[in-house]
Amino acid sequence: MAVGTEAAVTSVEVEAFASKIPSLIPMSKSLYALAKDRFTNVPVSFTTTGGATTRPSFRVPYRVQGGAAIAQGTGNGDSLGTGNASIWNDFVLSPIWHYAVNQITTLAALATNGKKRGLVSLKAEELKNSLDSAMAGIEGIMYGDSSGAITQIPTTGTVSSSSGSGNQTSYITGVRAMAFTDNQVVQFFAAEGGAARSGTATISINDPVTSTLWFSTALPAATAAGDYIMIAGSTGAVGQGVYGTTAWNNSTTSGIIAGINRATYPSRISTPSVNLNGGSVVASLSQRLEALVGRAMGESNVSKDSGMYLMGEDQRVAIAETTYYNKQINLQNGEQGKSGNVPDVSKKYFDGTFGGREVHLSYVQPLGRIDMLITDQWSIGELIPLQLYDYGNGNTTMPTPGTNSDWLTSNQFAYVTSFNMANSAPRYGAYVINASQPSI
């Protein structure tokens, strides 16, 4: 546990010098921020009990089966037959609570208080930095399947426990490290819905470049490739966490999602998908996805215009290679190099669109996967938006309690949120899996 002690801030006390202090913590635009901007935002209650029944926090209705089926007749006194009507249903969800707590000692705060003592004010900086960390922590669950799983250790990954010391006591390779935060405590499950491995582990450093998680503690006994790494406090059961993108964008026709058995309405609440089986993304993939969306939604459904892509940096590179750099480049358009030099055809940034649709670049998105989100159909229900926790009477900081009914010479504050995500029409949209990954 990395408490903000004076030793942690020595480097920014007065004898240090810098015109700008960099942060070595990787950050990127979050899906949570996108959801707040593009999804329907709905304030919700918490699950309540009335009499012998429990009322869900919020329900997401949809029309799942049509009625008034067509039939042929003579019109010459024959029977119209009996009719039927549409069937309506709803997904039921409850907001999930999350906390991100920051603790600073009194000495650390005093040692950096004012320009004569420190380059930064620790409390002010940590308020901002903790918000960033909370956002990064939420990002890890926004792609989940509602079990609290952040990722699964691949069979190609390496699991090493107690092989080192300090911040390198243990490590796991081959994972989407950006989905985790430094100092995050995590659990391990051999299977979703099963029992957790005994104990937890604390991440010291997340390293997205080498796809490695470093731990300052030993891993629970028997932790192995194939295990699910879950957020601390999760039960590990599907349906007990945030319903992320992989929960809703799913082509399975079995299992329960938000209280509904998918098998009751075969494929109606499942998402069309394309399995590339290791093949590369090509330009025409967007048309394949448009065809699937058209089959599911129909041409006259204007919701399709709100569709946007969610993809990782791996597929951004793949698209650049297959749809731009690998095609023959001719100079007939007058793009000649200066003074006879070969022209620079390399681009500085990734393109912001694919198939004419906006792309949200994510370093947490599962590798080899592309999602189309029809944002008109997505919503985020919040009991509490991300904010500072109120300890009472408007106080957002409090002394840290000790273990002997005393108080420590430190203070803490916390960011808190309680929310869930819903897709009212899983049938709309599409996704791609098993796309080849270029070398990076």
CSV table of C-alpha atoms in Angstrom, one decimal:
chain,number,residue,atom,x,y,z
A,1,MET,CA,0.0,0.0,0.0
A,2,ALA,CA,1.6,3.3,-1.1
A,3,VAL,CA,0.6,5.9,1.4
A,4,GLY,CA,1.6,9.4,0.6
A,5,THR,CA,4.4,9.8,3.1
A,6,GLU,CA,7.1,12.5,3.2
A,7,ALA,CA,9.5,10.1,1.6
A,8,ALA,CA,7.3,9.8,-1.4
A,9,VAL,CA,7.4,13.6,-2.1
A,10,THR,CA,11.1,14.3,-1.4
A,11,SER,CA,11.8,14.7,-5.1
A,12,VAL,CA,9.4,17.7,-5.4
A,13,GLU,CA,10.6,19.6,-2.3
A,14,VAL,CA,12.3,22.9,-2.6
A,15,GLU,CA,15.9,21.7,-3.5
A,16,ALA,CA,14.6,20.0,-6.6
A,17,PHE,CA,14.4,22.0,-9.9
A,18,ALA,CA,12.3,21.6,-13.0
A,19,SER,CA,10.3,23.8,-15.3
A,20,LYS,CA,7.8,21.0,-15.9
A,21,ILE,CA,7.3,17.8,-14.0
A,22,PRO,CA,6.3,14.9,-16.2
A,23,SER,CA,4.0,12.1,-15.1
A,24,LEU,CA,5.2,8.6,-16.1
A,25,ILE,CA,1.8,7.1,-15.5
A,26,PRO,CA,0.1,6.1,-18.9
A,27,MET,CA,-3.3,7.7,-19.4
A,28,SER,CA,-5.7,7.8,-22.3
A,29,LYS,CA,-9.1,9.1,-23.2
A,30,SER,CA,-11.5,6.9,-21.3
A,31,LEU,CA,-14.6,5.0,-22.4
A,32,TYR,CA,-16.3,6.3,-19.3
A,33,ALA,CA,-15.8,9.9,-20.5
A,34,LEU,CA,-17.1,8.9,-23.9
A,35,ALA,CA,-20.2,7.2,-22.3
A,36,LYS,CA,-20.9,10.4,-20.3
A,37,ASP,CA,-20.7,12.4,-23.5
A,38,ARG,CA,-22.4,10.1,-26.1
A,39,PHE,CA,-24.6,7.6,-24.2
A,40,THR,CA,-28.0,8.5,-22.7
A,41,ASN,CA,-27.3,9.6,-19.1
A,42,VAL,CA,-30.0,8.5,-16.6
A,43,PRO,CA,-30.1,9.2,-12.8
A,44,VAL,CA,-31.2,5.9,-11.1
A,45,SER,CA,-32.1,4.7,-7.7
A,46,PHE,CA,-30.6,1.8,-5.8
A,47,THR,CA,-32.4,-1.6,-5.6
A,48,THR,CA,-35.2,-1.4,-3.1
A,49,THR,CA,-37.5,-3.9,-1.4
A,50,GLY,CA,-41.3,-3.4,-1.3
A,51,GLY,CA,-43.2,-6.1,0.5
A,52,ALA,CA,-42.2,-9.6,-0.6
A,53,THR,CA,-40.6,-8.4,-3.9
A,54,THR,CA,-37.5,-6.5,-4.8
A,55,ARG,CA,-37.8,-3.6,-7.2
A,56,PRO,CA,-34.9,-3.3,-9.7
A,57,SER,CA,-32.9,-0.1,-9.7
A,58,PHE,CA,-33.6,0.5,-13.3
A,59,ARG,CA,-35.2,-1.3,-16.2
A,60,VAL,CA,-34.4,-1.0,-19.9
A,61,PRO,CA,-37.4,-1.9,-22.0
A,62,TYR,CA,-37.4,-3.2,-25.6
A,63,ARG,CA,-39.8,-4.8,-28.1
A,64,VAL,CA,-38.4,-8.2,-28.6
A,65,GLN,CA,-41.0,-10.1,-30.7
A,66,GLY,CA,-43.4,-8.8,-33.4
A,67,GLY,CA,-47.1,-9.6,-33.8
A,68,ALA,CA,-49.9,-9.4,-36.4
A,69,ALA,CA,-48.4,-12.1,-38.6
A,70,ILE,CA,-49.4,-12.0,-42.3
A,71,ALA,CA,-51.5,-14.8,-43.9
A,72,GLN,CA,-53.2,-15.4,-47.2
A,73,GLY,CA,-56.9,-15.8,-47.7
A,74,THR,CA,-59.7,-15.5,-50.3
A,75,GLY,CA,-61.7,-12.5,-48.9
A,76,ASN,CA,-64.8,-14.5,-49.8
A,77,GLY,CA,-66.2,-15.1,-46.3
A,78,ASP,CA,-63.3,-17.1,-45.0
A,79,SER,CA,-61.9,-16.8,-41.5
A,80,LEU,CA,-59.5,-14.0,-40.5
A,81,GLY,CA,-58.1,-16.3,-37.8
A,82,THR,CA,-57.0,-15.2,-34.4
A,83,GLY,CA,-54.2,-12.7,-34.0
A,84,ASN,CA,-51.3,-12.0,-31.8
A,85,ALA,CA,-49.4,-9.0,-30.5
A,86,SER,CA,-45.9,-7.8,-29.9
A,87,ILE,CA,-44.0,-9.0,-26.9
A,88,TRP,CA,-42.1,-6.5,-24.7
A,89,ASN,CA,-39.5,-7.1,-22.1
A,90,ASP,CA,-36.8,-5.3,-20.2
A,91,PHE,CA,-33.3,-5.7,-18.9
A,92,VAL,CA,-32.9,-5.1,-15.1
A,93,LEU,CA,-29.8,-3.6,-13.6
A,94,SER,CA,-28.5,-2.1,-10.5
A,95,PRO,CA,-25.6,0.4,-10.1
A,96,ILE,CA,-22.3,-1.0,-8.9
A,97,TRP,CA,-20.3,1.0,-6.3
A,98,HIS,CA,-16.6,1.7,-6.7
A,99,TYR,CA,-14.1,3.6,-4.5
A,100,ALA,CA,-10.7,5.1,-5.0
A,101,VAL,CA,-9.1,6.3,-1.8
A,102,ASN,CA,-6.0,8.5,-1.4
A,103,GLN,CA,-4.1,8.9,1.9
A,104,ILE,CA,-1.5,11.6,2.6
A,105,THR,CA,0.5,12.1,5.8
A,106,THR,CA,0.5,15.4,7.6
A,107,LEU,CA,4.3,15.7,7.1
A,108,ALA,CA,4.1,15.1,3.4
A,109,ALA,CA,1.4,17.8,3.1
A,110,LEU,CA,3.5,20.3,5.1
A,111,ALA,CA,6.7,19.5,3.3
A,112,THR,CA,5.2,20.6,0.0
A,113,ASN,CA,3.0,23.4,1.3
A,114,GLY,CA,3.8,26.7,-0.5
A,115,LYS,CA,6.4,27.7,-3.1
A,116,LYS,CA,9.2,28.0,-0.5
A,117,ARG,CA,8.8,24.3,0.3
A,118,GLY,CA,7.8,22.4,-2.8
A,119,LEU,CA,7.5,22.6,-6.5
A,120,VAL,CA,3.9,21.4,-6.2
A,121,SER,CA,1.2,21.4,-3.5
A,122,LEU,CA,0.8,17.7,-2.7
A,123,LYS,CA,-2.8,17.9,-1.7
A,124,ALA,CA,-3.9,19.9,-4.8
A,125,GLU,CA,-1.9,17.6,-7.1
A,126,GLU,CA,-3.2,14.4,-5.5
A,127,LEU,CA,-6.8,15.6,-5.9
A,128,LYS,CA,-6.2,15.8,-9.6
A,129,ASN,CA,-4.0,12.8,-9.9
A,130,SER,CA,-6.4,10.7,-7.9
A,131,LEU,CA,-9.3,11.7,-10.2
A,132,ASP,CA,-7.2,10.5,-13.1
A,133,SER,CA,-6.4,7.2,-11.3
A,134,ALA,CA,-10.1,6.7,-10.5
A,135,MET,CA,-11.0,7.2,-14.1
A,136,ALA,CA,-8.3,4.8,-15.2
A,137,GLY,CA,-9.6,2.2,-12.7
A,138,ILE,CA,-13.1,2.6,-14.0
A,139,GLU,CA,-11.8,2.1,-17.5
A,140,GLY,CA,-10.7,-1.4,-16.7
A,141,ILE,CA,-14.3,-2.5,-15.9
A,142,MET,CA,-16.0,-0.7,-18.8
A,143,TYR,CA,-15.1,-3.5,-21.2
A,144,GLY,CA,-16.0,-6.4,-18.8
A,145,ASP,CA,-18.7,-9.1,-18.9
A,146,SER,CA,-20.4,-8.0,-15.7
A,147,SER,CA,-18.5,-10.4,-13.4
A,148,GLY,CA,-15.9,-7.9,-12.2
A,149,ALA,CA,-13.3,-9.5,-14.5
A,150,ILE,CA,-10.8,-7.0,-15.9
A,151,THR,CA,-9.0,-9.5,-18.0
A,152,GLN,CA,-8.1,-13.2,-18.4
A,153,ILE,CA,-4.5,-14.3,-18.2
A,154,PRO,CA,-3.9,-15.8,-21.7
A,155,THR,CA,-2.5,-19.2,-22.1
A,156,THR,CA,0.6,-17.6,-23.7
A,157,GLY,CA,1.2,-15.4,-20.7
A,158,THR,CA,3.8,-16.0,-17.9
A,159,VAL,CA,2.9,-16.1,-14.2
A,160,SER,CA,5.7,-15.7,-11.8
A,161,SER,CA,5.2,-15.3,-8.0
A,162,SER,CA,7.8,-14.4,-5.4
A,163,SER,CA,10.6,-14.5,-7.9
A,164,GLY,CA,11.9,-11.1,-7.0
A,165,SER,CA,11.6,-8.4,-4.3
A,166,GLY,CA,10.1,-5.0,-3.8
A,167,ASN,CA,8.0,-3.7,-6.7
A,168,GLN,CA,9.2,-6.8,-8.7
A,169,THR,CA,8.1,-9.4,-6.2
A,170,SER,CA,5.9,-11.1,-8.8
A,171,TYR,CA,4.8,-10.5,-12.4
A,172,ILE,CA,2.3,-11.5,-15.1
A,173,THR,CA,3.0,-11.0,-18.8
A,174,GLY,CA,0.7,-11.0,-21.8
A,175,VAL,CA,-2.1,-8.9,-20.3
A,176,ARG,CA,-3.7,-5.6,-21.2
A,177,ALA,CA,-1.8,-3.7,-18.5
A,178,MET,CA,-3.5,-0.4,-19.2
A,179,ALA,CA,-6.7,-1.8,-17.8
A,180,PHE,CA,-5.1,-1.7,-14.3
A,181,THR,CA,-3.7,1.0,-12.1
A,182,ASP,CA,-0.6,1.2,-9.9
A,183,ASN,CA,-1.2,0.1,-6.3
A,184,GLN,CA,-4.5,-1.7,-7.3
A,185,VAL,CA,-5.5,-4.7,-5.2
A,186,VAL,CA,-6.9,-7.5,-7.4
A,187,GLN,CA,-8.4,-11.0,-6.9
A,188,PHE,CA,-7.9,-14.1,-9.0
A,189,PHE,CA,-10.5,-16.6,-10.1
A,190,ALA,CA,-9.9,-19.9,-11.9
A,191,ALA,CA,-13.4,-19.6,-13.3
A,192,GLU,CA,-16.1,-17.0,-13.3
A,193,GLY,CA,-18.7,-17.7,-10.7
A,194,GLY,CA,-16.3,-20.0,-8.9
A,195,ALA,CA,-14.3,-19.5,-5.7
A,196,ALA,CA,-11.6,-16.9,-5.6
A,197,ARG,CA,-8.0,-17.9,-5.1
A,198,SER,CA,-7.1,-17.5,-1.4
A,199,GLY,CA,-5.8,-14.0,-0.9
A,200,THR,CA,-5.2,-10.9,-3.1
A,201,ALA,CA,-2.2,-9.3,-4.8
A,202,THR,CA,-1.2,-5.7,-5.1
A,203,ILE,CA,0.0,-4.3,-8.4
A,204,SER,CA,3.0,-2.1,-8.1
A,205,ILE,CA,3.5,-1.0,-11.7
A,206,ASN,CA,1.4,-1.5,-14.8
A,207,ASP,CA,3.6,-1.6,-18.0
A,208,PRO,CA,1.5,-1.4,-21.2
A,209,VAL,CA,4.5,-1.4,-23.4
A,210,THR,CA,5.6,-4.9,-22.4
A,211,SER,CA,2.1,-6.0,-21.5
A,212,THR,CA,3.3,-6.8,-17.9
A,213,LEU,CA,1.8,-6.3,-14.5
A,214,TRP,CA,4.4,-6.0,-11.7
A,215,PHE,CA,3.3,-6.9,-8.1
A,216,SER,CA,4.8,-5.8,-4.8
A,217,THR,CA,3.3,-8.9,-3.2
A,218,ALA,CA,3.2,-12.6,-3.8
A,219,LEU,CA,0.4,-13.9,-6.0
A,220,PRO,CA,-2.3,-16.2,-4.4
A,221,ALA,CA,-1.3,-19.8,-4.4
A,222,ALA,CA,-2.1,-21.7,-7.6
A,223,THR,CA,-2.5,-18.6,-9.7
A,224,ALA,CA,-2.0,-19.7,-13.3
A,225,ALA,CA,-2.5,-18.8,-17.0
A,226,GLY,CA,-6.3,-18.9,-17.7
A,227,ASP,CA,-7.2,-17.2,-14.4
A,228,TYR,CA,-9.5,-14.2,-14.4
A,229,ILE,CA,-8.0,-11.1,-12.8
A,230,MET,CA,-10.9,-9.4,-11.0
A,231,ILE,CA,-11.5,-6.1,-9.3
A,232,ALA,CA,-11.2,-6.3,-5.5
A,233,GLY,CA,-14.5,-6.8,-3.8
A,234,SER,CA,-16.1,-8.6,-6.8
A,235,THR,CA,-17.9,-11.9,-6.2
A,236,GLY,CA,-16.8,-13.2,-9.5
A,237,ALA,CA,-20.3,-14.1,-10.6
A,238,VAL,CA,-21.6,-12.9,-13.9
A,239,GLY,CA,-24.2,-10.2,-13.4
A,240,GLN,CA,-22.7,-8.8,-10.2
A,241,GLY,CA,-20.5,-6.2,-11.8
A,242,VAL,CA,-20.7,-3.5,-14.5
A,243,TYR,CA,-22.2,-4.7,-17.8
A,244,GLY,CA,-19.4,-3.6,-20.1
A,245,THR,CA,-19.0,-3.7,-23.9
A,246,THR,CA,-18.1,-7.4,-24.0
A,247,ALA,CA,-21.2,-8.2,-22.0
A,248,TRP,CA,-23.6,-6.5,-24.4
A,249,ASN,CA,-21.7,-7.0,-27.7
A,250,ASN,CA,-21.9,-10.8,-27.6
A,251,SER,CA,-23.1,-13.2,-30.2
A,252,THR,CA,-23.9,-16.0,-27.9
A,253,THR,CA,-27.5,-17.3,-27.8
A,254,SER,CA,-27.4,-18.8,-24.4
A,255,GLY,CA,-26.9,-17.5,-20.8
A,256,ILE,CA,-28.5,-14.8,-18.8
A,257,ILE,CA,-27.9,-11.1,-19.5
A,258,ALA,CA,-29.5,-8.5,-17.1
A,259,GLY,CA,-32.2,-11.0,-16.1
A,260,ILE,CA,-33.1,-12.2,-19.5
A,261,ASN,CA,-32.3,-15.7,-20.9
A,262,ARG,CA,-30.9,-15.2,-24.4
A,263,ALA,CA,-32.2,-18.6,-25.5
A,264,THR,CA,-35.8,-17.4,-25.0
A,265,TYR,CA,-35.4,-15.1,-28.0
A,266,PRO,CA,-32.8,-16.8,-30.3
A,267,SER,CA,-30.4,-14.3,-31.6
A,268,ARG,CA,-32.8,-11.4,-31.0
A,269,ILE,CA,-30.7,-10.1,-28.1
A,270,SER,CA,-27.4,-11.2,-29.5
A,271,THR,CA,-24.9,-9.1,-31.5
A,272,PRO,CA,-23.8,-10.0,-35.0
A,273,SER,CA,-20.1,-10.7,-35.2
A,274,VAL,CA,-17.3,-11.4,-37.7
A,275,ASN,CA,-14.6,-13.9,-36.7
A,276,LEU,CA,-11.5,-13.1,-38.8
A,277,ASN,CA,-9.7,-16.3,-37.5
A,278,GLY,CA,-6.4,-14.5,-37.6
A,279,GLY,CA,-7.0,-12.7,-40.8
A,280,SER,CA,-6.1,-9.0,-41.3
A,281,VAL,CA,-8.5,-6.2,-41.3
A,282,VAL,CA,-9.1,-4.9,-44.9
A,283,ALA,CA,-10.9,-1.8,-46.1
A,284,SER,CA,-14.0,-3.8,-47.1
A,285,LEU,CA,-14.5,-5.0,-43.5
A,286,SER,CA,-16.5,-1.9,-42.8
A,287,GLN,CA,-19.0,-2.9,-45.5
A,288,ARG,CA,-19.3,-6.4,-44.1
A,289,LEU,CA,-20.2,-4.8,-40.7
A,290,GLU,CA,-22.6,-2.4,-42.4
A,291,ALA,CA,-24.3,-5.3,-44.0
A,292,LEU,CA,-24.7,-7.1,-40.7
A,293,VAL,CA,-26.0,-3.9,-39.1
A,294,GLY,CA,-28.4,-3.4,-42.0
A,295,ARG,CA,-29.7,-7.0,-41.6
A,296,ALA,CA,-30.3,-6.5,-37.9
A,297,MET,CA,-31.7,-2.9,-38.0
A,298,GLY,CA,-33.1,-2.4,-41.4
A,299,GLU,CA,-32.2,0.4,-43.7
A,300,SER,CA,-34.8,2.9,-42.4
A,301,ASN,CA,-33.7,2.7,-38.8
A,302,VAL,CA,-32.0,6.1,-38.2
A,303,SER,CA,-30.2,4.8,-35.1
A,304,LYS,CA,-27.6,3.3,-37.3
A,305,ASP,CA,-26.2,6.7,-38.0
A,306,SER,CA,-25.0,7.0,-34.4
A,307,GLY,CA,-22.7,4.0,-34.9
A,308,MET,CA,-19.1,4.4,-34.0
A,309,TYR,CA,-16.1,2.1,-33.7
A,310,LEU,CA,-14.2,1.1,-30.6
A,311,MET,CA,-10.8,-0.4,-31.3
A,312,GLY,CA,-7.3,-0.8,-29.8
A,313,GLU,CA,-4.0,0.5,-31.1
A,314,ASP,CA,-3.3,-2.9,-32.6
A,315,GLN,CA,-6.1,-2.6,-35.1
A,316,ARG,CA,-5.4,1.1,-35.7
A,317,VAL,CA,-1.9,0.0,-36.9
A,318,ALA,CA,-3.4,-2.9,-38.8
A,319,ILE,CA,-5.8,-0.7,-40.7
A,320,ALA,CA,-3.0,1.8,-41.5
A,321,GLU,CA,-0.9,-1.0,-42.9
A,322,THR,CA,-3.6,-2.8,-44.9
A,323,THR,CA,-5.7,0.1,-46.1
A,324,TYR,CA,-3.0,2.8,-46.6
A,325,TYR,CA,0.7,1.8,-46.5
A,326,ASN,CA,0.5,-1.5,-48.3
A,327,LYS,CA,-1.3,-0.1,-51.3
A,328,GLN,CA,0.8,1.1,-54.2
A,329,ILE,CA,1.3,4.9,-53.9
A,330,ASN,CA,1.5,6.8,-57.1
A,331,LEU,CA,2.6,10.4,-57.5
A,332,GLN,CA,0.2,11.4,-60.2
A,333,ASN,CA,-1.7,13.6,-57.8
A,334,GLY,CA,1.2,16.1,-57.9
A,335,GLU,CA,2.5,15.2,-54.4
A,336,GLN,CA,6.2,15.4,-55.3
A,337,GLY,CA,9.0,15.5,-52.8
A,338,LYS,CA,10.8,18.8,-52.4
A,339,SER,CA,14.0,19.1,-54.5
A,340,GLY,CA,13.5,15.7,-55.9
A,341,ASN,CA,13.4,14.0,-52.5
A,342,VAL,CA,11.2,11.0,-51.9
A,343,PRO,CA,7.9,12.3,-50.5
A,344,ASP,CA,7.0,11.6,-46.9
A,345,VAL,CA,3.9,9.4,-47.1
A,346,SER,CA,3.9,8.4,-43.4
A,347,LYS,CA,1.2,10.0,-41.3
A,348,LYS,CA,1.7,11.5,-37.8
A,349,TYR,CA,-1.5,10.2,-36.1
A,350,PHE,CA,-4.1,7.5,-36.5
A,351,ASP,CA,-7.0,8.4,-38.7
A,352,GLY,CA,-10.1,9.4,-36.7
A,353,THR,CA,-12.5,7.3,-38.8
A,354,PHE,CA,-12.9,3.9,-40.3
A,355,GLY,CA,-15.6,3.3,-43.0
A,356,GLY,CA,-16.7,6.9,-42.5
A,357,ARG,CA,-17.5,6.3,-38.9
A,358,GLU,CA,-15.8,7.9,-35.9
A,359,VAL,CA,-13.2,5.7,-34.1
A,360,HIS,CA,-12.6,5.8,-30.3
A,361,LEU,CA,-9.0,4.6,-29.7
A,362,SER,CA,-8.6,2.5,-26.6
A,363,TYR,CA,-5.5,1.0,-25.0
A,364,VAL,CA,-7.8,-1.2,-22.9
A,365,GLN,CA,-9.9,-2.7,-25.7
A,366,PRO,CA,-9.2,-6.5,-26.1
A,367,LEU,CA,-6.6,-7.1,-28.7
A,368,GLY,CA,-7.8,-8.4,-32.1
A,369,ARG,CA,-11.3,-7.0,-31.4
A,370,ILE,CA,-13.3,-4.2,-33.0
A,371,ASP,CA,-16.7,-3.1,-31.7
A,372,MET,CA,-19.4,-1.0,-33.4
A,373,LEU,CA,-21.5,0.8,-30.8
A,374,ILE,CA,-24.8,2.2,-31.8
A,375,THR,CA,-24.6,4.9,-29.2
A,376,ASP,CA,-28.3,5.9,-29.5
A,377,GLN,CA,-29.1,2.6,-27.8
A,378,TRP,CA,-26.6,2.8,-25.0
A,379,SER,CA,-27.1,4.4,-21.7
A,380,ILE,CA,-25.3,4.9,-18.4
A,381,GLY,CA,-27.4,4.8,-15.3
A,382,GLU,CA,-25.8,6.6,-12.3
A,383,LEU,CA,-26.8,6.6,-8.7
A,384,ILE,CA,-23.8,8.7,-8.0
A,385,PRO,CA,-21.6,10.2,-10.7
A,386,LEU,CA,-17.8,10.1,-10.1
A,387,GLN,CA,-17.2,12.6,-7.3
A,388,LEU,CA,-15.4,13.2,-4.0
A,389,TYR,CA,-16.9,11.1,-1.2
A,390,ASP,CA,-18.7,13.2,1.5
A,391,TYR,CA,-17.8,11.9,5.0
A,392,GLY,CA,-20.6,14.0,6.5
A,393,ASN,CA,-21.5,17.7,6.7
A,394,GLY,CA,-19.8,18.4,3.4
A,395,ASN,CA,-16.4,17.2,4.6
A,396,THR,CA,-14.5,15.5,1.8
A,397,THR,CA,-11.4,14.7,3.9
A,398,MET,CA,-11.0,13.0,7.2
A,399,PRO,CA,-8.2,11.8,9.6
A,400,THR,CA,-7.2,8.2,8.8
A,401,PRO,CA,-8.2,5.8,11.6
A,402,GLY,CA,-5.6,3.5,13.0
A,403,THR,CA,-5.8,-0.1,14.0
A,404,ASN,CA,-5.9,0.6,17.8
A,405,SER,CA,-9.0,2.8,18.0
A,406,ASP,CA,-6.7,5.8,17.4
A,407,TRP,CA,-6.0,8.3,14.7
A,408,LEU,CA,-3.0,8.4,12.4
A,409,THR,CA,-1.2,11.7,11.5
A,410,SER,CA,-2.6,11.5,7.9
A,411,ASN,CA,-5.7,12.4,6.1
A,412,GLN,CA,-7.6,10.6,3.4
A,413,PHE,CA,-10.1,11.5,0.7
A,414,ALA,CA,-11.9,9.3,-1.8
A,415,TYR,CA,-13.6,9.3,-5.2
A,416,VAL,CA,-16.8,7.3,-5.4
A,417,THR,CA,-19.2,6.4,-8.1
A,418,SER,CA,-22.1,4.0,-8.5
A,419,PHE,CA,-23.3,3.2,-12.0
A,420,ASN,CA,-24.0,0.6,-14.6
A,421,MET,CA,-24.3,0.5,-18.4
A,422,ALA,CA,-27.1,-0.8,-20.6
A,423,ASN,CA,-27.6,-1.5,-24.3
A,424,SER,CA,-31.3,-1.5,-25.0
A,425,ALA,CA,-30.8,-3.2,-28.4
A,426,PRO,CA,-27.9,-5.7,-28.3
A,427,ARG,CA,-29.1,-6.8,-31.8
A,428,TYR,CA,-28.0,-3.5,-33.2
A,429,GLY,CA,-24.3,-3.0,-33.7
A,430,ALA,CA,-21.6,-5.6,-34.6
A,431,TYR,CA,-18.1,-6.7,-33.5
A,432,VAL,CA,-15.0,-8.4,-34.8
A,433,ILE,CA,-12.8,-10.9,-33.1
A,434,ASN,CA,-9.6,-12.7,-33.8
A,435,ALA,CA,-8.2,-10.1,-36.1
A,436,SER,CA,-4.5,-10.5,-36.7
A,437,GLN,CA,-2.2,-8.3,-34.6
A,438,PRO,CA,0.7,-6.5,-36.3
A,439,SER,CA,4.1,-6.4,-34.7
A,440,ILE,CA,4.4,-3.3,-32.6
